[in-house]
Amino acid sequence: EAQVTQNPRYLITVTGKKLTVTCSQNMNHEYMSWYRQDPGLGLRQIYYSMNVEVTDKGDVPEGYKVSRKEKRNFPLILESPSPNQTSLYFCASSLSSGRAYNEQFFGPGTRLTVL
Amino acid sequence: ELKVEQNPLFLSMQEGKNYTIYCNYSTTSDRLYWYRQDPGKSLESLFVLLSNGAVKQEGRLMASLDTKARLSTLHITAAVHDLSATYFCAVDRRRDDKIIFGKGTRLHILP
């Protein structure tokens, strides 16, 4: 089944404790992206990647890191989480940014709480 | 700066009525997307609009794109309760492939 998976789905942590949220897709997609969703703010892009070893900042990259060592995986790293990073996080992927369209397929979401 | 504005942000309507959600964006783009999100769920793609004048229809939903006006609309015909969800439009900025979402329109259809 074609899908985007994220782990963990729920996470409660404390300020400053490094964490990684994994994202994997099995559709051979080139483009992958991370978003955070907050009430009243919609989805905001954190980082995106157009291919292996190519990453770019989205609108809200501060406090986050990403890597794209393999095509299928795009982990989101919070080196020192803070309470303002409490949010619902979505990973998404799409076929290719260079093609005619970039319809994205979304993972199930990760609800993160930073105390 | 690319901005995407949706209105209304919240819409409560009766079943059987028609209504339109508007999506304005501030930069040149010919790729616009509509997504649906059910409460507590992820997003699923509804429509991809790729050119000026594009119109797509699926059931009671119809989306259109006017790139000159930088406007997309999502029209709901004879609404039914199952269409209750939050609808997002998103714009793809070709020059750097950044994607910007609107804040979403929360649609509540009363049975």
Short mmCIF file of N, CA and C in Angstrom, two decimals, chain A residues 9 31 35 37 40-45 48 50 56-59 88 90 94 96-109, chain B residues 1-2 9 30-31 33 35 37 40-48 50 86 88 90 92-94 96-104:
data_model
loop_
_atom_site.label_atom_id
_atom_site.label_comp_id
_atom_site.label_asym_id
_atom_site.label_seq_id
_atom_site.Cartn_x
_atom_site.Cartn_y
_atom_site.Cartn_z
N ARG A 9 3.48 8.53 16.78
CA ARG A 9 2.25 9.25 16.52
C ARG A 9 1.95 10.25 17.63
N TYR A 31 10.03 14.65 -3.67
CA TYR A 31 9.77 15.81 -2.81
C TYR A 31 9.19 15.34 -1.49
N TYR A 35 5.47 19.84 7.97
CA TYR A 35 4.59 20.95 8.33
C TYR A 35 4.25 20.84 9.81
N GLN A 37 0.99 22.10 12.31
CA GLN A 37 -0.36 22.64 12.26
C GLN A 37 -0.74 23.12 13.65
N GLY A 40 -5.81 27.91 14.19
CA GLY A 40 -5.89 29.27 13.66
C GLY A 40 -4.78 29.68 12.73
N LEU A 41 -3.77 28.82 12.58
CA LEU A 41 -2.62 29.17 11.72
C LEU A 41 -2.50 28.28 10.50
N GLY A 42 -3.33 27.29 10.40
CA GLY A 42 -3.24 26.39 9.26
C GLY A 42 -1.98 25.55 9.30
N LEU A 43 -1.49 25.16 8.15
CA LEU A 43 -0.25 24.40 8.06
C LEU A 43 0.87 25.33 7.64
N ARG A 44 1.97 25.22 8.31
CA ARG A 44 3.15 26.01 7.95
C ARG A 44 4.32 25.07 7.66
N GLN A 45 4.98 25.35 6.57
CA GLN A 45 6.05 24.48 6.12
C GLN A 45 7.31 24.74 6.94
N TYR A 48 11.70 21.44 3.58
CA TYR A 48 11.34 20.56 2.49
C TYR A 48 12.60 20.08 1.79
N MET A 50 13.86 18.48 -2.05
CA MET A 50 13.50 18.15 -3.44
C MET A 50 14.15 16.87 -3.93
N ASP A 56 15.73 22.49 2.04
CA ASP A 56 15.57 23.93 2.08
C ASP A 56 14.64 24.33 3.21
N LYS A 57 14.82 25.54 3.69
CA LYS A 57 13.97 26.03 4.76
C LYS A 57 12.60 26.42 4.22
N GLY A 58 11.60 26.09 5.02
CA GLY A 58 10.26 26.57 4.74
C GLY A 58 10.04 27.89 5.47
N ASP A 59 8.84 28.11 5.92
CA ASP A 59 8.52 29.38 6.57
C ASP A 59 8.89 29.43 8.05
N LEU A 88 0.98 19.81 16.15
CA LEU A 88 0.70 18.62 15.36
C LEU A 88 1.58 18.70 14.11
N PHE A 90 3.00 17.15 10.47
CA PHE A 90 2.71 16.29 9.33
C PHE A 90 3.91 16.22 8.40
N SER A 94 5.60 14.07 -2.41
CA SER A 94 4.99 14.16 -3.73
C SER A 94 6.00 13.71 -4.76
N SER A 96 7.40 14.77 -7.72
CA SER A 96 8.57 15.55 -8.09
C SER A 96 8.20 17.01 -8.20
N SER A 97 9.05 17.86 -7.73
CA SER A 97 8.78 19.29 -7.84
C SER A 97 8.97 19.76 -9.27
N GLY A 98 9.73 19.02 -10.04
CA GLY A 98 10.01 19.45 -11.39
C GLY A 98 8.93 19.07 -12.39
N ARG A 99 8.00 18.27 -11.94
CA ARG A 99 6.95 17.88 -12.89
C ARG A 99 5.82 18.89 -12.87
N ALA A 100 4.77 18.58 -13.57
CA ALA A 100 3.70 19.56 -13.77
C ALA A 100 2.97 19.90 -12.48
N TYR A 101 2.95 18.99 -11.54
CA TYR A 101 2.20 19.28 -10.34
C TYR A 101 2.87 18.63 -9.16
N ASN A 102 2.47 19.08 -8.00
CA ASN A 102 3.13 18.66 -6.78
C ASN A 102 2.12 18.28 -5.72
N GLU A 103 1.12 17.50 -6.11
CA GLU A 103 0.09 17.03 -5.18
C GLU A 103 0.75 16.20 -4.09
N GLN A 104 0.48 16.52 -2.88
CA GLN A 104 1.17 15.87 -1.77
C GLN A 104 0.31 14.80 -1.10
N PHE A 105 1.01 13.78 -0.60
CA PHE A 105 0.40 12.73 0.18
C PHE A 105 0.91 12.88 1.62
N PHE A 106 -0.02 12.91 2.54
CA PHE A 106 0.33 13.24 3.92
C PHE A 106 0.39 11.99 4.81
N GLY A 107 1.30 12.05 5.77
CA GLY A 107 1.35 11.04 6.81
C GLY A 107 0.23 11.27 7.81
N PRO A 108 0.11 10.38 8.80
CA PRO A 108 -1.01 10.45 9.75
C PRO A 108 -0.86 11.53 10.81
N GLY A 109 0.33 12.11 10.93
CA GLY A 109 0.53 13.17 11.91
C GLY A 109 1.19 12.66 13.18
N GLU B 1 6.74 38.34 -0.26
CA GLU B 1 6.33 37.22 0.57
C GLU B 1 5.03 36.64 0.03
N LEU B 2 5.01 35.34 -0.11
CA LEU B 2 3.82 34.67 -0.61
C LEU B 2 2.79 34.52 0.49
N LEU B 9 -13.22 31.73 7.15
CA LEU B 9 -12.45 30.76 7.92
C LEU B 9 -13.36 29.75 8.61
N ASP B 30 0.82 28.97 -11.01
CA ASP B 30 -0.22 28.28 -11.76
C ASP B 30 -0.43 26.86 -11.25
N ARG B 31 -0.11 26.68 -9.99
CA ARG B 31 -0.34 25.37 -9.39
C ARG B 31 -1.03 25.60 -8.06
N TYR B 33 -3.73 23.83 -5.09
CA TYR B 33 -4.22 22.55 -4.59
C TYR B 33 -5.28 22.78 -3.53
N TYR B 35 -7.18 20.67 -0.36
CA TYR B 35 -7.10 19.50 0.50
C TYR B 35 -8.27 19.52 1.47
N GLN B 37 -9.47 18.01 5.34
CA GLN B 37 -9.03 17.40 6.59
C GLN B 37 -10.24 17.16 7.49
N GLY B 40 -9.34 15.37 13.53
CA GLY B 40 -8.46 14.36 14.07
C GLY B 40 -7.74 13.52 13.03
N LYS B 41 -7.88 13.88 11.77
CA LYS B 41 -7.29 13.08 10.70
C LYS B 41 -6.22 13.87 9.95
N SER B 42 -5.63 13.19 8.98
CA SER B 42 -4.63 13.83 8.15
C SER B 42 -5.32 14.53 6.98
N LEU B 43 -4.52 15.06 6.07
CA LEU B 43 -5.06 15.75 4.91
C LEU B 43 -5.10 14.82 3.71
N GLU B 44 -6.13 14.99 2.90
CA GLU B 44 -6.19 14.24 1.65
C GLU B 44 -6.42 15.21 0.51
N SER B 45 -5.82 14.90 -0.61
CA SER B 45 -5.90 15.77 -1.78
C SER B 45 -7.28 15.69 -2.41
N LEU B 46 -7.81 16.86 -2.76
CA LEU B 46 -9.09 16.92 -3.47
C LEU B 46 -8.89 17.27 -4.94
N PHE B 47 -8.24 18.39 -5.18
CA PHE B 47 -8.08 18.89 -6.54
C PHE B 47 -6.69 19.46 -6.75
N VAL B 48 -6.24 19.31 -7.99
CA VAL B 48 -5.02 19.96 -8.44
C VAL B 48 -5.40 20.82 -9.64
N LEU B 50 -4.00 23.38 -12.50
CA LEU B 50 -2.68 23.64 -13.08
C LEU B 50 -2.62 24.79 -14.06
N THR B 86 -12.52 20.49 7.33
CA THR B 86 -11.76 21.71 7.09
C THR B 86 -11.11 21.60 5.72
N PHE B 88 -8.48 23.20 2.92
CA PHE B 88 -7.30 24.04 2.76
C PHE B 88 -6.98 24.22 1.28
N ALA B 90 -3.70 25.49 -1.14
CA ALA B 90 -2.24 25.63 -1.04
C ALA B 90 -1.71 26.04 -2.40
N ASP B 92 1.81 26.58 -4.79
CA ASP B 92 3.14 26.07 -5.03
C ASP B 92 3.95 27.15 -5.73
N ARG B 93 4.97 27.66 -5.05
CA ARG B 93 5.79 28.70 -5.65
C ARG B 93 6.89 28.05 -6.45
N ARG B 94 6.76 28.12 -7.77
CA ARG B 94 7.64 27.38 -8.65
C ARG B 94 9.11 27.72 -8.49
N ASP B 96 11.01 28.29 -6.11
CA ASP B 96 11.80 27.59 -5.09
C ASP B 96 11.06 26.38 -4.53
N ASP B 97 9.93 26.04 -5.11
CA ASP B 97 9.13 24.87 -4.72
C ASP B 97 8.62 24.91 -3.29
N LYS B 98 8.59 26.10 -2.72
CA LYS B 98 8.00 26.24 -1.40
C LYS B 98 6.49 26.16 -1.55
N ILE B 99 5.82 25.57 -0.57
CA ILE B 99 4.37 25.44 -0.62
C ILE B 99 3.77 26.17 0.57
N ILE B 100 2.80 27.03 0.27
CA ILE B 100 2.16 27.83 1.31
C ILE B 100 0.69 27.45 1.38
N PHE B 101 0.23 27.15 2.59
CA PHE B 101 -1.17 26.82 2.81
C PHE B 101 -1.94 28.03 3.32
N GLY B 102 -3.20 28.08 2.97
CA GLY B 102 -4.11 28.99 3.64
C GLY B 102 -4.41 28.48 5.04
N LYS B 103 -5.11 29.28 5.82
CA LYS B 103 -5.40 28.91 7.20
C LYS B 103 -6.51 27.86 7.31
N GLY B 104 -7.19 27.62 6.21
CA GLY B 104 -8.24 26.61 6.23
C GLY B 104 -9.61 27.20 6.47
#
